[in-house]
């Protein structure tokens, strides 16, 4: 999962791109980069680390230009070195930089096509560089450079690429070109800001990046749509792919997105509140005579759901863990040993909230189970009489292949296990999961009843279709042992 943003402004945009990245930092803490266009020059600064660490005052001075794009990344399978930081750049045609959020499921085939047919070389293992070269080739096939030529190039990208992706590109002599996969799996939102000098436009992974910069959220980029914002501030857009089943990633609402974001006209905050209501109602159905004293969220993403669960159950809501905000998200950390250490550094219990109580811990989801096992034990050590655990999401039994680097199936605690077996492994006195139908209904809400989502990590149903051998390659790339070998 990554964060992307692109801006066409009336003055230098580097500082705005930097600020946008800081509020998208939750989407990736591994690397960051900014590219700007200044006349006929394209300037790029990128590197590993947090946004605040990658860019210096001197480097920001170099990033001149009214047009630019930016990216923050966490490492996905096979893309963990410093040369994987984005945006990527090619000098032909015209000079193009591109930043990408998501994952292509036909990367290997595309990589061969790009080399053997398009006569382009790929220097990294990143599917983002493949996507850049596909777009560059399609643009080179056009007769002239202009908005319609760029949109025809996006047509070509959608014909050739499969998977979940949202991308922003900077094309010298044109402006910013953005596009979203035909199923709308990965998010992308369009905004506008009116200044004394004229209109400015921006696209970003989440609306919160537009909010912080003072842009009005116009709408989400449609599935399969291409958007061109020329360097003189003109907006062009159209559908660039055949209609496909709309299936935005439900895990954005469960875990990744900030609660103050709007995605496809759904408030992430309200969606998480509704998750808590439906899960609380399930708990009452299963245990109408429950003995829960206190509901405690596992910070931060589960707070909205936990508060609503407490309201439904009619019991106290309490903050029971203090969080160290300088430790990254644990399920995407590279090895089991590192994850174990990081959980202990990340959370510390407040004993007063656990002592002699029956507590219901609420988490947004349970992936590997590493964090959950330790937190359950922390609660016991802090004096809890019983420890129940509720997941606002269903069991994660399958890999996410559209841009969230969930581990191989063998490393998912729920894969091939019953809920009773998972409960025993986690060491809690009772485990309850959200039902998938309830989750989808909660996210859709009253405005979009029956909306379909990409819920593949829960259901195993992949909207783009997947060849069986793809999962074998994925297992090899995503396992902890594979990661260790790449670092050796």
mmCIF file of C-alpha atoms in Angstrom, residues 202-415:
data_model
loop_
_atom_site.group_PDB
_atom_site.id
_atom_site.type_symbol
_atom_site.label_atom_id
_atom_site.label_comp_id
_atom_site.label_asym_id
_atom_site.label_seq_id
_atom_site.Cartn_x
_atom_site.Cartn_y
_atom_site.Cartn_z
ATOM 1 C CA UNK A 202 -4.779 17.865 -7.350
ATOM 2 C CA UNK A 203 -5.243 14.103 -7.283
ATOM 3 C CA UNK A 204 -4.421 11.959 -4.260
ATOM 4 C CA UNK A 205 -4.925 8.546 -2.679
ATOM 5 C CA UNK A 206 -7.125 9.976 0.074
ATOM 6 C CA UNK A 207 -9.242 13.085 0.441
ATOM 7 C CA UNK A 208 -7.442 13.998 3.676
ATOM 8 C CA UNK A 209 -4.431 15.061 1.586
ATOM 9 C CA UNK A 210 -6.663 17.490 -0.298
ATOM 10 C CA UNK A 211 -8.242 18.765 2.928
ATOM 11 C CA UNK A 212 -4.920 19.649 4.521
ATOM 12 C CA UNK A 213 -3.909 21.647 1.432
ATOM 13 C CA UNK A 214 -7.175 23.536 1.123
ATOM 14 C CA UNK A 215 -8.441 21.746 -1.982
ATOM 15 C CA UNK A 216 -12.148 21.104 -2.393
ATOM 16 C CA UNK A 217 -12.867 17.437 -2.983
ATOM 17 C CA UNK A 218 -14.642 17.341 -6.340
ATOM 18 C CA UNK A 219 -15.134 13.598 -6.690
ATOM 19 C CA UNK A 220 -13.410 10.256 -6.834
ATOM 20 C CA UNK A 221 -11.690 9.359 -10.073
ATOM 21 C CA UNK A 222 -13.967 6.808 -11.714
ATOM 22 C CA UNK A 223 -12.865 3.213 -12.277
ATOM 23 C CA UNK A 224 -11.018 3.023 -15.581
ATOM 24 C CA UNK A 225 -11.020 6.809 -15.953
ATOM 25 C CA UNK A 226 -8.079 8.844 -17.185
ATOM 26 C CA UNK A 227 -7.522 12.417 -15.978
ATOM 27 C CA UNK A 228 -5.205 14.950 -17.588
ATOM 28 C CA UNK A 229 -4.409 18.268 -15.902
ATOM 29 C CA UNK A 230 -2.387 20.348 -18.322
ATOM 30 C CA UNK A 231 0.373 22.595 -17.073
ATOM 31 C CA UNK A 232 -1.816 25.619 -17.858
ATOM 32 C CA UNK A 233 -4.514 24.307 -15.494
ATOM 33 C CA UNK A 234 -6.999 22.739 -17.921
ATOM 34 C CA UNK A 235 -8.815 19.571 -16.797
ATOM 35 C CA UNK A 236 -9.548 16.764 -19.286
ATOM 36 C CA UNK A 237 -11.000 13.356 -18.454
ATOM 37 C CA UNK A 238 -12.908 10.427 -19.904
ATOM 38 C CA UNK A 239 -13.502 6.715 -19.460
ATOM 39 C CA UNK A 240 -10.491 4.818 -20.800
ATOM 40 C CA UNK A 241 -11.598 1.214 -20.243
ATOM 41 C CA UNK A 242 -14.572 -1.003 -20.891
ATOM 42 C CA UNK A 243 -17.077 -1.012 -18.007
ATOM 43 C CA UNK A 244 -16.135 -3.538 -15.308
ATOM 44 C CA UNK A 245 -17.519 -4.571 -11.942
ATOM 45 C CA UNK A 246 -16.856 -1.772 -9.452
ATOM 46 C CA UNK A 247 -15.063 -3.334 -6.474
ATOM 47 C CA UNK A 248 -13.128 -0.891 -4.254
ATOM 48 C CA UNK A 249 -10.852 -2.461 -1.657
ATOM 49 C CA UNK A 250 -12.775 -2.973 1.582
ATOM 50 C CA UNK A 251 -9.543 -3.227 3.585
ATOM 51 C CA UNK A 252 -9.035 0.503 3.049
ATOM 52 C CA UNK A 253 -12.036 1.072 5.331
ATOM 53 C CA UNK A 254 -11.051 -1.678 7.758
ATOM 54 C CA UNK A 255 -7.459 -0.639 8.326
ATOM 55 C CA UNK A 256 -5.481 1.499 5.922
ATOM 56 C CA UNK A 257 -7.321 4.742 5.308
ATOM 57 C CA UNK A 258 -7.430 7.596 7.775
ATOM 58 C CA UNK A 259 -10.825 7.967 9.459
ATOM 59 C CA UNK A 260 -11.097 11.570 8.271
ATOM 60 C CA UNK A 261 -10.979 10.480 4.624
ATOM 61 C CA UNK A 262 -13.861 10.024 2.195
ATOM 62 C CA UNK A 263 -13.514 7.137 -0.241
ATOM 63 C CA UNK A 264 -15.966 6.650 -3.093
ATOM 64 C CA UNK A 265 -18.365 8.934 -1.226
ATOM 65 C CA UNK A 266 -18.180 6.839 1.954
ATOM 66 C CA UNK A 267 -16.872 8.284 5.217
ATOM 67 C CA UNK A 268 -14.213 5.950 6.617
ATOM 68 C CA UNK A 269 -15.107 7.134 10.128
ATOM 69 C CA UNK A 270 -18.803 6.347 9.709
ATOM 70 C CA UNK A 271 -18.034 2.988 8.090
ATOM 71 C CA UNK A 272 -15.949 1.951 11.105
ATOM 72 C CA UNK A 273 -18.674 3.082 13.470
ATOM 73 C CA UNK A 274 -21.184 0.911 11.607
ATOM 74 C CA UNK A 275 -18.745 -2.009 11.827
ATOM 75 C CA UNK A 276 -18.869 -1.644 15.599
ATOM 76 C CA UNK A 277 -22.660 -1.600 15.650
ATOM 77 C CA UNK A 278 -23.003 -4.795 13.597
ATOM 78 C CA UNK A 279 -20.300 -6.583 15.589
ATOM 79 C CA UNK A 280 -21.852 -5.490 18.877
ATOM 80 C CA UNK A 281 -25.196 -6.865 17.721
ATOM 81 C CA UNK A 282 -23.549 -10.174 16.826
ATOM 82 C CA UNK A 283 -21.981 -10.382 20.299
ATOM 83 C CA UNK A 284 -25.411 -9.846 21.863
ATOM 84 C CA UNK A 285 -26.897 -12.593 19.691
ATOM 85 C CA UNK A 286 -24.170 -15.046 20.643
ATOM 86 C CA UNK A 287 -23.877 -14.056 24.311
ATOM 87 C CA UNK A 288 -26.969 -12.164 25.491
ATOM 88 C CA UNK A 289 -25.864 -12.771 29.094
ATOM 89 C CA UNK A 290 -22.250 -11.723 28.543
ATOM 90 C CA UNK A 291 -20.036 -10.850 31.492
ATOM 91 C CA UNK A 292 -17.968 -8.138 29.764
ATOM 92 C CA UNK A 293 -16.972 -5.304 32.105
ATOM 93 C CA UNK A 294 -15.000 -3.111 29.723
ATOM 94 C CA UNK A 295 -14.410 -2.666 25.973
ATOM 95 C CA UNK A 296 -10.833 -1.655 25.144
ATOM 96 C CA UNK A 297 -9.619 -0.803 21.630
ATOM 97 C CA UNK A 298 -6.250 -1.895 20.317
ATOM 98 C CA UNK A 299 -5.148 1.508 19.012
ATOM 99 C CA UNK A 300 -5.601 3.214 16.688
ATOM 100 C CA UNK A 301 -7.794 1.963 13.861
ATOM 101 C CA UNK A 302 -10.266 0.055 16.022
ATOM 102 C CA UNK A 303 -11.371 2.982 18.209
ATOM 103 C CA UNK A 304 -14.484 3.890 16.212
ATOM 104 C CA UNK A 305 -15.708 0.292 16.169
ATOM 105 C CA UNK A 306 -14.875 -0.325 19.835
ATOM 106 C CA UNK A 307 -16.820 2.714 21.013
ATOM 107 C CA UNK A 308 -19.935 1.573 19.146
ATOM 108 C CA UNK A 309 -19.563 -1.996 20.463
ATOM 109 C CA UNK A 310 -19.502 -0.597 24.007
ATOM 110 C CA UNK A 311 -22.625 1.449 23.265
ATOM 111 C CA UNK A 312 -24.480 -1.571 21.895
ATOM 112 C CA UNK A 313 -23.441 -3.789 24.823
ATOM 113 C CA UNK A 314 -24.133 -1.099 27.401
ATOM 114 C CA UNK A 315 -20.715 -1.416 29.063
ATOM 115 C CA UNK A 316 -17.815 0.945 29.712
ATOM 116 C CA UNK A 317 -15.420 1.988 26.954
ATOM 117 C CA UNK A 318 -11.880 2.581 28.183
ATOM 118 C CA UNK A 319 -8.487 3.311 26.680
ATOM 119 C CA UNK A 320 -6.290 0.562 28.052
ATOM 120 C CA UNK A 321 -3.135 0.796 25.963
ATOM 121 C CA UNK A 322 -0.655 3.603 25.444
ATOM 122 C CA UNK A 323 0.852 3.608 21.982
ATOM 123 C CA UNK A 324 4.358 4.556 20.925
ATOM 124 C CA UNK A 325 3.642 6.359 17.648
ATOM 125 C CA UNK A 326 7.188 6.004 16.381
ATOM 126 C CA UNK A 327 6.930 2.289 15.600
ATOM 127 C CA UNK A 328 5.550 1.247 12.212
ATOM 128 C CA UNK A 329 2.624 -1.041 11.433
ATOM 129 C CA UNK A 330 3.562 -4.544 12.464
ATOM 130 C CA UNK A 331 1.975 -6.923 9.965
ATOM 131 C CA UNK A 332 4.077 -5.446 7.131
ATOM 132 C CA UNK A 333 7.362 -5.663 9.032
ATOM 133 C CA UNK A 334 9.930 -7.911 7.375
ATOM 134 C CA UNK A 335 10.420 -10.784 9.820
ATOM 135 C CA UNK A 336 8.701 -12.536 12.681
ATOM 136 C CA UNK A 337 11.439 -11.625 15.144
ATOM 137 C CA UNK A 338 11.197 -7.952 14.237
ATOM 138 C CA UNK A 339 7.405 -8.054 14.557
ATOM 139 C CA UNK A 340 7.583 -9.602 18.009
ATOM 140 C CA UNK A 341 10.007 -6.956 19.254
ATOM 141 C CA UNK A 342 8.029 -4.131 17.690
ATOM 142 C CA UNK A 343 4.740 -5.085 19.379
ATOM 143 C CA UNK A 344 6.404 -4.840 22.787
ATOM 144 C CA UNK A 345 7.854 -1.470 21.887
ATOM 145 C CA UNK A 346 4.596 -0.259 20.383
ATOM 146 C CA UNK A 347 2.010 -0.812 23.147
ATOM 147 C CA UNK A 348 2.007 -0.652 26.917
ATOM 148 C CA UNK A 349 -1.051 -1.504 29.055
ATOM 149 C CA UNK A 350 -2.610 0.695 31.738
ATOM 150 C CA UNK A 351 -3.057 -1.871 34.569
ATOM 151 C CA UNK A 352 -5.865 0.070 36.240
ATOM 152 C CA UNK A 353 -8.149 -0.646 33.266
ATOM 153 C CA UNK A 354 -7.511 -4.413 33.347
ATOM 154 C CA UNK A 355 -7.189 -5.379 36.991
ATOM 155 C CA UNK A 356 -9.849 -7.953 38.012
ATOM 156 C CA UNK A 357 -11.981 -7.170 34.959
ATOM 157 C CA UNK A 358 -13.420 -9.170 32.070
ATOM 158 C CA UNK A 359 -12.210 -7.157 29.081
ATOM 159 C CA UNK A 360 -13.217 -7.266 25.446
ATOM 160 C CA UNK A 361 -10.285 -6.199 23.297
ATOM 161 C CA UNK A 362 -11.273 -4.894 19.861
ATOM 162 C CA UNK A 363 -8.951 -4.927 16.862
ATOM 163 C CA UNK A 364 -9.642 -3.839 13.297
ATOM 164 C CA UNK A 365 -8.444 -7.203 11.918
ATOM 165 C CA UNK A 366 -6.193 -10.156 12.701
ATOM 166 C CA UNK A 367 -3.635 -11.005 10.016
ATOM 167 C CA UNK A 368 -0.651 -13.032 11.231
ATOM 168 C CA UNK A 369 -1.855 -13.032 14.826
ATOM 169 C CA UNK A 370 1.563 -11.993 16.143
ATOM 170 C CA UNK A 371 0.274 -8.749 17.601
ATOM 171 C CA UNK A 372 -2.922 -10.299 18.950
ATOM 172 C CA UNK A 373 -1.135 -13.092 20.833
ATOM 173 C CA UNK A 374 1.098 -10.639 22.659
ATOM 174 C CA UNK A 375 -1.649 -8.150 23.406
ATOM 175 C CA UNK A 376 -3.854 -10.847 24.887
ATOM 176 C CA UNK A 377 -0.947 -11.847 27.128
ATOM 177 C CA UNK A 378 -0.318 -8.195 28.033
ATOM 178 C CA UNK A 379 -3.929 -7.924 29.177
ATOM 179 C CA UNK A 380 -3.578 -11.033 31.346
ATOM 180 C CA UNK A 381 -0.309 -9.802 32.813
ATOM 181 C CA UNK A 382 -2.012 -6.489 33.606
ATOM 182 C CA UNK A 383 -4.527 -8.342 35.789
ATOM 183 C CA UNK A 384 -7.548 -9.124 33.569
ATOM 184 C CA UNK A 385 -9.740 -11.995 34.857
ATOM 185 C CA UNK A 386 -10.780 -12.927 31.326
ATOM 186 C CA UNK A 387 -9.668 -11.639 27.944
ATOM 187 C CA UNK A 388 -12.086 -11.700 25.015
ATOM 188 C CA UNK A 389 -11.025 -10.571 21.547
ATOM 189 C CA UNK A 390 -13.249 -9.131 18.817
ATOM 190 C CA UNK A 391 -12.169 -8.480 15.223
ATOM 191 C CA UNK A 392 -14.054 -5.789 13.298
ATOM 192 C CA UNK A 393 -13.198 -7.737 10.141
ATOM 193 C CA UNK A 394 -13.780 -11.391 9.197
ATOM 194 C CA UNK A 395 -10.932 -13.936 9.316
ATOM 195 C CA UNK A 396 -8.139 -13.041 6.873
ATOM 196 C CA UNK A 397 -7.666 -16.386 5.119
ATOM 197 C CA UNK A 398 -6.226 -15.375 1.734
ATOM 198 C CA UNK A 399 -3.471 -13.063 0.445
ATOM 199 C CA UNK A 400 -4.320 -9.606 -0.798
ATOM 200 C CA UNK A 401 -2.895 -9.361 -4.311
ATOM 201 C CA UNK A 402 -3.929 -5.823 -5.207
ATOM 202 C CA UNK A 403 -1.383 -3.769 -3.322
ATOM 203 C CA UNK A 404 -1.513 -4.703 0.364
ATOM 204 C CA UNK A 405 1.502 -6.857 1.138
ATOM 205 C CA UNK A 406 -0.251 -9.433 3.271
ATOM 206 C CA UNK A 407 1.866 -12.528 3.844
ATOM 207 C CA UNK A 408 1.711 -15.926 2.206
ATOM 208 C CA UNK A 409 -1.263 -18.108 3.099
ATOM 209 C CA UNK A 410 0.801 -20.255 5.456
ATOM 210 C CA UNK A 411 1.601 -17.184 7.568
ATOM 211 C CA UNK A 412 -2.027 -16.076 7.931
ATOM 212 C CA UNK A 413 -3.265 -17.345 11.268
ATOM 213 C CA UNK A 414 -6.790 -17.943 9.946
ATOM 214 C CA UNK A 415 -5.787 -19.852 6.815
#
